[in-house]
GROMACS .gro file of C-alpha atoms in nm:
model
  303
    1ASN     CA    1   0.012  -0.014  -0.017
    2GLU     CA    2   0.374   0.251   0.059
    3GLY     CA    3   0.453   0.174  -0.232
    4ASN     CA    4   0.105   0.276  -0.381
    5GLU     CA    5   0.098   0.580  -0.230
    6TYR     CA    6   0.470   0.669  -0.394
    7PHE     CA    7   0.359   0.611  -0.750
    8LYS     CA    8   0.047   0.743  -0.759
    9GLU     CA    9   0.209   1.081  -0.641
   10LYS     CA   10   0.424   0.969  -0.957
   11ASP     CA   11   0.704   0.936  -0.652
   12TYR     CA   12   0.874   0.593  -0.857
   13GLY     CA   13   1.171   0.608  -0.592
   14ARG     CA   14   1.046   0.570  -0.346
   15ALA     CA   15   0.812   0.309  -0.497
   16VAL     CA   16   1.068   0.082  -0.581
   17ALA     CA   17   1.235   0.057  -0.188
   18ALA     CA   18   0.868  -0.035  -0.085
   19TYR     CA   19   0.749  -0.297  -0.306
   20SER     CA   20   1.048  -0.393  -0.250
   21GLU     CA   21   1.068  -0.396   0.103
   22GLY     CA   22   0.769  -0.570   0.054
   23LEU     CA   23   0.895  -0.864  -0.175
   24ARG     CA   24   1.185  -0.885   0.159
   25ARG     CA   25   0.901  -0.999   0.393
   26ARG     CA   26   0.852  -1.311   0.229
   27CYS     CA   27   0.478  -1.324   0.330
   28GLY     CA   28   0.421  -1.612   0.092
   29ASP     CA   29   0.190  -1.604  -0.196
   30ALA     CA   30   0.262  -1.578  -0.440
   31GLY     CA   31  -0.067  -1.388  -0.526
   32LEU     CA   32   0.107  -1.138  -0.298
   33ASP     CA   33   0.396  -1.193  -0.447
   34ALA     CA   34   0.310  -1.153  -0.851
   35VAL     CA   35   0.222  -0.853  -0.797
   36LEU     CA   36   0.471  -0.663  -0.591
   37LEU     CA   37   0.662  -0.794  -0.843
   38THR     CA   38   0.343  -0.647  -1.109
   39ASN     CA   39   0.365  -0.278  -0.981
   40ARG     CA   40   0.797  -0.225  -0.911
   41ALA     CA   41   0.859  -0.303  -1.269
   42ALA     CA   42   0.561  -0.061  -1.318
   43ALA     CA   43   0.801   0.203  -1.180
   44HIS     CA   44   1.143   0.136  -1.317
   45PHE     CA   45   0.955   0.121  -1.651
   46HIS     CA   46   0.827   0.528  -1.544
   47LEU     CA   47   1.199   0.602  -1.366
   48GLY     CA   48   1.332   0.439  -1.695
   49ASN     CA   49   1.512   0.063  -1.603
   50TYR     CA   50   1.327  -0.116  -1.865
   51ARG     CA   51   1.607  -0.433  -1.845
   52SER     CA   52   1.507  -0.411  -1.448
   53ALA     CA   53   1.115  -0.319  -1.551
   54LEU     CA   54   1.117  -0.673  -1.778
   55ASN     CA   55   1.294  -0.896  -1.499
   56ASP     CA   56   1.037  -0.820  -1.315
   57ALA     CA   57   0.744  -0.881  -1.493
   58ILE     CA   58   0.916  -1.151  -1.567
   59GLN     CA   59   1.002  -1.352  -1.233
   60ALA     CA   60   0.543  -1.218  -1.159
   61LYS     CA   61   0.528  -1.428  -1.473
   62LYS     CA   62   0.677  -1.704  -1.350
   63LEU     CA   63   0.449  -1.699  -1.050
   64LYS     CA   64   0.123  -1.655  -1.156
   65PRO     CA   65   0.188  -1.809  -1.595
   66THR     CA   66  -0.238  -1.555  -1.524
   67HIS     CA   67  -0.171  -1.217  -1.462
   68LEU     CA   68  -0.226  -0.975  -1.706
   69LYS     CA   69  -0.011  -0.689  -1.521
   70ALA     CA   70   0.292  -0.844  -1.573
   71ILE     CA   71   0.282  -0.996  -1.942
   72ILE     CA   72   0.113  -0.646  -2.043
   73ARG     CA   73   0.406  -0.467  -1.838
   74GLY     CA   74   0.663  -0.736  -2.028
   75ALA     CA   75   0.553  -0.691  -2.332
   76LEU     CA   76   0.605  -0.288  -2.310
   77CYS     CA   77   0.951  -0.337  -2.203
   78HIS     CA   78   1.013  -0.530  -2.472
   79MET     CA   79   0.902  -0.253  -2.663
   80GLU     CA   80   1.096   0.008  -2.587
   81LEU     CA   81   1.393  -0.225  -2.610
   82LYS     CA   82   1.300  -0.332  -2.901
   83ASN     CA   83   1.338  -0.627  -2.913
   84PHE     CA   84   0.997  -0.651  -3.161
   85SER     CA   85   1.038  -1.059  -3.214
   86GLU     CA   86   0.950  -1.104  -2.790
   87ALA     CA   87   0.638  -0.867  -2.769
   88LEU     CA   88   0.496  -1.015  -3.021
   89ALA     CA   89   0.539  -1.293  -2.825
   90TRP     CA   90   0.463  -1.175  -2.528
   91CYS     CA   91   0.137  -1.036  -2.660
   92GLU     CA   92  -0.032  -1.339  -2.801
   93GLU     CA   93   0.040  -1.504  -2.452
   94GLY     CA   94  -0.173  -1.208  -2.268
   95LEU     CA   95  -0.480  -1.281  -2.544
   96GLN     CA   96  -0.511  -1.594  -2.449
   97ILE     CA   97  -0.567  -1.477  -2.174
   98ASP     CA   98  -0.800  -1.197  -2.302
   99SER     CA   99  -0.806  -1.220  -2.649
  100LYS     CA  100  -0.977  -0.828  -2.635
  101GLU     CA  101  -0.733  -0.641  -2.402
  102LYS     CA  102  -0.739  -0.342  -2.556
  103LYS     CA  103  -0.362  -0.231  -2.487
  104LEU     CA  104  -0.263  -0.642  -2.570
  105VAL     CA  105  -0.466  -0.554  -2.952
  106GLU     CA  106  -0.281  -0.219  -3.084
  107MET     CA  107   0.096  -0.327  -2.917
  108ARG     CA  108   0.062  -0.595  -3.136
  109ALA     CA  109  -0.033  -0.422  -3.447
  110LYS     CA  110   0.235  -0.158  -3.322
  111ALA     CA  111   0.538  -0.445  -3.247
  112ASP     CA  112   0.427  -0.654  -3.530
  113LYS     CA  113   0.508  -0.295  -3.755
  114LEU     CA  114   0.816  -0.208  -3.632
  115LYS     CA  115   0.894  -0.534  -3.680
  116VAL     CA  116   0.835  -0.607  -4.038
  117ASN     CA  117   1.038  -0.263  -4.060
  118ILE     CA  118   1.379  -0.335  -3.921
  119GLU     CA  119   1.405  -0.597  -4.108
  120ALA     CA  120   1.336  -0.373  -4.348
  121ALA     CA  121   1.621  -0.147  -4.272
  122TRP     CA  122   1.833  -0.407  -4.172
  123LEU     CA  123   1.806  -0.604  -4.509
  124LEU     CA  124   1.897  -0.242  -4.662
  125GLN     CA  125   2.176  -0.225  -4.459
  126CYS     CA  126   2.296  -0.535  -4.561
  127LEU     CA  127   2.236  -0.438  -4.915
  128SER     CA  128   2.502  -0.134  -4.872
  129LEU     CA  129   2.721  -0.404  -4.745
  130TRP     CA  130   2.763  -0.527  -5.033
  131ASP     CA  131   3.129  -0.624  -5.085
  132PRO     CA  132   3.336  -0.329  -5.310
  133TRP     CA  133   3.601  -0.554  -5.372
  134ARG     CA  134   3.482  -0.670  -5.622
  135GLU     CA  135   3.150  -0.722  -5.811
  136GLY     CA  136   2.820  -0.916  -5.786
  137ALA     CA  137   2.995  -1.067  -5.445
  138PRO     CA  138   2.840  -1.167  -5.183
  139SER     CA  139   2.801  -0.874  -4.920
  140ARG     CA  140   3.050  -0.862  -4.655
  141PHE     CA  141   2.796  -1.003  -4.352
  142LEU     CA  142   2.759  -1.363  -4.518
  143CYS     CA  143   3.147  -1.378  -4.391
  144GLY     CA  144   3.056  -1.248  -4.097
  145GLU     CA  145   2.914  -1.463  -4.020
  146ARG     CA  146   3.100  -1.715  -4.122
  147ASN     CA  147   3.327  -1.559  -3.861
  148ILE     CA  148   3.556  -1.444  -4.180
  149LYS     CA  149   3.719  -1.156  -4.169
  150LEU     CA  150   3.799  -0.895  -4.464
  151LEU     CA  151   4.075  -0.673  -4.553
  152VAL     CA  152   3.866  -0.424  -4.821
  153GLU     CA  153   4.053  -0.183  -4.868
  154PRO     CA  154   4.445  -0.325  -4.781
  155SER     CA  155   4.677   0.019  -4.775
  156ALA     CA  156   4.938   0.156  -4.995
  157GLU     CA  157   5.194  -0.117  -4.792
  158GLU     CA  158   4.963  -0.418  -4.759
  159GLU     CA  159   4.898  -0.368  -5.160
  160GLU     CA  160   5.298  -0.513  -5.199
  161VAL     CA  161   5.388  -0.826  -5.153
  162SER     CA  162   5.499  -0.966  -4.807
  163ASP     CA  163   5.906  -0.944  -4.732
  164GLY     CA  164   5.852  -1.274  -4.710
  165LEU     CA  165   5.771  -1.354  -5.027
  166ALA     CA  166   5.908  -1.120  -5.215
  167GLU     CA  167   6.084  -1.292  -5.398
  168ILE     CA  168   5.851  -1.455  -5.538
  169SER     CA  169   5.849  -1.391  -5.906
  170LEU     CA  170   5.457  -1.424  -6.058
  171ASP     CA  171   5.503  -1.428  -6.395
  172GLY     CA  172   5.321  -1.809  -6.412
  173PHE     CA  173   5.037  -1.623  -6.293
  174HIS     CA  174   4.761  -1.390  -6.490
  175PRO     CA  175   4.623  -1.071  -6.316
  176ASP     CA  176   4.367  -1.131  -6.575
  177SER     CA  177   4.242  -1.441  -6.462
  178ALA     CA  178   4.195  -1.346  -6.088
  179THR     CA  179   4.043  -0.976  -6.116
  180GLY     CA  180   3.819  -1.178  -6.334
  181ALA     CA  181   3.676  -1.480  -6.000
  182LYS     CA  182   3.492  -1.432  -5.740
  183VAL     CA  183   3.292  -1.513  -5.448
  184HIS     CA  184   3.041  -1.615  -5.485
  185LEU     CA  185   2.711  -1.824  -5.339
  186ASP     CA  186   2.638  -2.073  -5.453
  187ALA     CA  187   2.192  -2.233  -5.430
  188ASP     CA  188   2.266  -2.386  -5.184
  189GLY     CA  189   2.446  -2.067  -4.928
  190ASN     CA  190   2.784  -2.197  -5.014
  191LEU     CA  191   3.058  -1.953  -5.058
  192ASN     CA  192   3.292  -2.020  -5.368
  193TRP     CA  193   3.649  -1.858  -5.336
  194PRO     CA  194   3.853  -1.742  -5.558
  195VAL     CA  195   4.178  -1.896  -5.400
  196LEU     CA  196   4.571  -1.821  -5.503
  197PHE     CA  197   4.849  -2.103  -5.395
  198LEU     CA  198   5.164  -1.970  -5.414
  199TYR     CA  199   5.504  -2.220  -5.443
  200PRO     CA  200   5.810  -1.980  -5.353
  201GLU     CA  201   6.071  -2.295  -5.382
  202HIS     CA  202   5.993  -2.203  -5.751
  203GLU     CA  203   5.884  -1.905  -5.827
  204GLN     CA  204   5.550  -2.016  -5.924
  205THR     CA  205   5.137  -1.985  -5.845
  206ASP     CA  206   4.811  -2.172  -5.898
  207PHE     CA  207   4.491  -2.045  -5.860
  208THR     CA  208   4.139  -2.160  -5.814
  209VAL     CA  209   3.821  -2.013  -5.908
  210ALA     CA  210   3.607  -2.170  -5.758
  211PHE     CA  211   3.692  -2.340  -5.393
  212HIS     CA  212   3.421  -2.450  -5.229
  213GLU     CA  213   3.419  -2.296  -4.926
  214ASN     CA  214   3.355  -2.668  -4.748
  215SER     CA  215   3.602  -2.853  -4.917
  216ARG     CA  216   3.893  -2.978  -4.797
  217PHE     CA  217   4.223  -2.876  -4.890
  218ILE     CA  218   4.326  -3.218  -4.960
  219ASP     CA  219   4.070  -3.246  -5.190
  220HIS     CA  220   4.210  -3.009  -5.434
  221LEU     CA  221   4.553  -3.121  -5.426
  222MET     CA  222   4.534  -3.429  -5.551
  223VAL     CA  223   4.332  -3.280  -5.834
  224MET     CA  224   4.627  -3.078  -5.944
  225PHE     CA  225   4.847  -3.246  -5.832
  226ALA     CA  226   4.767  -3.567  -6.031
  227GLU     CA  227   5.035  -3.518  -6.277
  228LEU     CA  228   5.378  -3.340  -6.185
  229PRO     CA  229   5.403  -3.049  -6.281
  230PRO     CA  230   5.699  -2.931  -6.510
  231TRP     CA  231   5.882  -2.688  -6.255
  232ASP     CA  232   5.815  -3.001  -6.087
  233LEU     CA  233   6.221  -3.196  -6.144
  234GLU     CA  234   6.261  -3.347  -5.806
  235LYS     CA  235   5.918  -3.454  -5.848
  236LYS     CA  236   5.843  -3.370  -5.461
  237TYR     CA  237   5.510  -3.191  -5.533
  238LEU     CA  238   5.236  -3.550  -5.405
  239PRO     CA  239   4.985  -3.462  -5.231
  240ASN     CA  240   5.074  -3.664  -4.940
  241ASN     CA  241   5.394  -3.444  -4.989
  242LEU     CA  242   5.298  -3.180  -4.907
  243GLU     CA  243   5.323  -2.876  -4.668
  244LEU     CA  244   5.020  -2.582  -4.658
  245TYR     CA  245   5.148  -2.247  -4.449
  246PHE     CA  246   4.954  -1.892  -4.392
  247GLU     CA  247   5.187  -1.660  -4.351
  248ASP     CA  248   5.008  -1.347  -4.048
  249GLU     CA  249   5.153  -1.054  -4.196
  250GLU     CA  250   5.080  -0.774  -3.884
  251ARG     CA  251   5.335  -1.079  -3.643
  252GLU     CA  252   5.521  -1.161  -3.923
  253GLU     CA  253   5.491  -1.497  -3.825
  254MET     CA  254   5.349  -1.813  -4.028
  255TYR     CA  255   5.039  -2.046  -3.969
  256GLU     CA  256   5.043  -2.390  -4.066
  257VAL     CA  257   4.752  -2.562  -4.205
  258ASN     CA  258   4.584  -2.892  -4.153
  259PRO     CA  259   4.477  -3.081  -4.545
  260GLU     CA  260   4.192  -3.214  -4.397
  261HIS     CA  261   4.099  -2.893  -4.275
  262THR     CA  262   3.863  -2.700  -4.523
  263LEU     CA  263   3.832  -2.385  -4.656
  264LEU     CA  264   3.636  -2.283  -4.415
  265GLN     CA  265   3.799  -2.366  -4.119
  266VAL     CA  266   4.071  -2.243  -4.285
  267LEU     CA  267   3.919  -1.915  -4.308
  268GLN     CA  268   3.765  -1.850  -3.972
  269HIS     CA  269   4.120  -1.960  -3.809
  270GLU     CA  270   4.135  -1.659  -3.509
  271ARG     CA  271   4.430  -1.467  -3.787
  272TYR     CA  272   4.362  -1.548  -4.082
  273PHE     CA  273   4.294  -1.262  -4.310
  274VAL     CA  274   4.118  -1.272  -4.665
  275LYS     CA  275   4.299  -0.956  -4.870
  276ALA     CA  276   4.092  -0.863  -5.199
  277GLY     CA  277   3.791  -1.114  -5.189
  278THR     CA  278   4.077  -1.365  -5.233
  279PRO     CA  279   4.268  -1.626  -4.985
  280THR     CA  280   4.592  -1.737  -4.985
  281VAL     CA  281   4.836  -2.014  -4.923
  282LEU     CA  282   5.197  -2.168  -4.945
  283VAL     CA  283   5.323  -2.442  -5.100
  284PHE     CA  284   5.612  -2.649  -4.968
  285ALA     CA  285   5.747  -2.982  -4.958
  286LYS     CA  286   5.865  -3.131  -4.706
  287ARG     CA  287   6.146  -3.165  -4.474
  288SER     CA  288   6.314  -2.952  -4.801
  289PRO     CA  289   6.605  -2.766  -4.775
  290PHE     CA  290   6.473  -2.448  -4.894
  291SER     CA  291   6.149  -2.466  -4.606
  292LYS     CA  292   6.398  -2.495  -4.375
  293LYS     CA  293   6.603  -2.216  -4.468
  294TYR     CA  294   6.219  -2.037  -4.531
  295PHE     CA  295   6.090  -2.062  -4.203
  296SER     CA  296   6.468  -1.922  -4.010
  297GLY     CA  297   6.433  -1.689  -3.765
  298LYS     CA  298   6.047  -1.682  -3.837
  299LYS     CA  299   5.772  -1.776  -3.587
  300VAL     CA  300   5.586  -2.042  -3.695
  301HIS     CA  301   5.305  -2.203  -3.544
  302ARG     CA  302   5.286  -2.591  -3.639
  303LEU     CA  303   5.031  -2.849  -3.596
   0.00000   0.00000   0.00000
């Protein structure tokens, strides 16, 4: 009663304190506790404490599932917190108790409209994030959902070949094929990436136009090296005799890649960053003198 008096006087802070004191008395009456919680939720609501108000409404509804005032208060809190889907759910729950409750009918209509507007705004925002690195590439939020980190606009320094790759000649690599390829979404909702393979020992490259994100590296290697490349005079580049790495240029560290892993697993590594829309992997023959020299002085994270 004291809390109600404060509430009428719009002294919501003291109302919260009074309702809280009532709850601390632990009367053992679930109905009365539900009322105290609902009233405290209303006082919190007027103070702008929407999260506290919602918590009280949730507790009140647990004590008394048919307590309509608690449901209305919870729905209002969700509206203020812009949780429109949750607000709709609370409205529907309340209307099952009283299908003609005016506040819930009006709030349901408002929540439904705002939910549609929010979803439309989200869609427009996603479209506005359509990746600039390639025309027609999937939007960045698809990569965000997969926890793939993109470097869309590399700096002038980043555009240069890193120190570790500076000696690699790209004569065998045709830029037109790279710029023409683009990451794309297939009919099953999977991303297919253009992937660049670098062979530092022989200053050679391979370019895979569409590497399915759920394909394993070993599967691609089996196809790529079904026949020995003409530059592999020592016949070392066999599918099961290769080591794959990616370079963390920021930290100047190398990470070994498990050939049994899929492209997506590698792209999701916490230190892998996709530059200009094209993942890059370095390939070495196992235990070769060149790889030992190449990694000398570098910090290498091996499997």
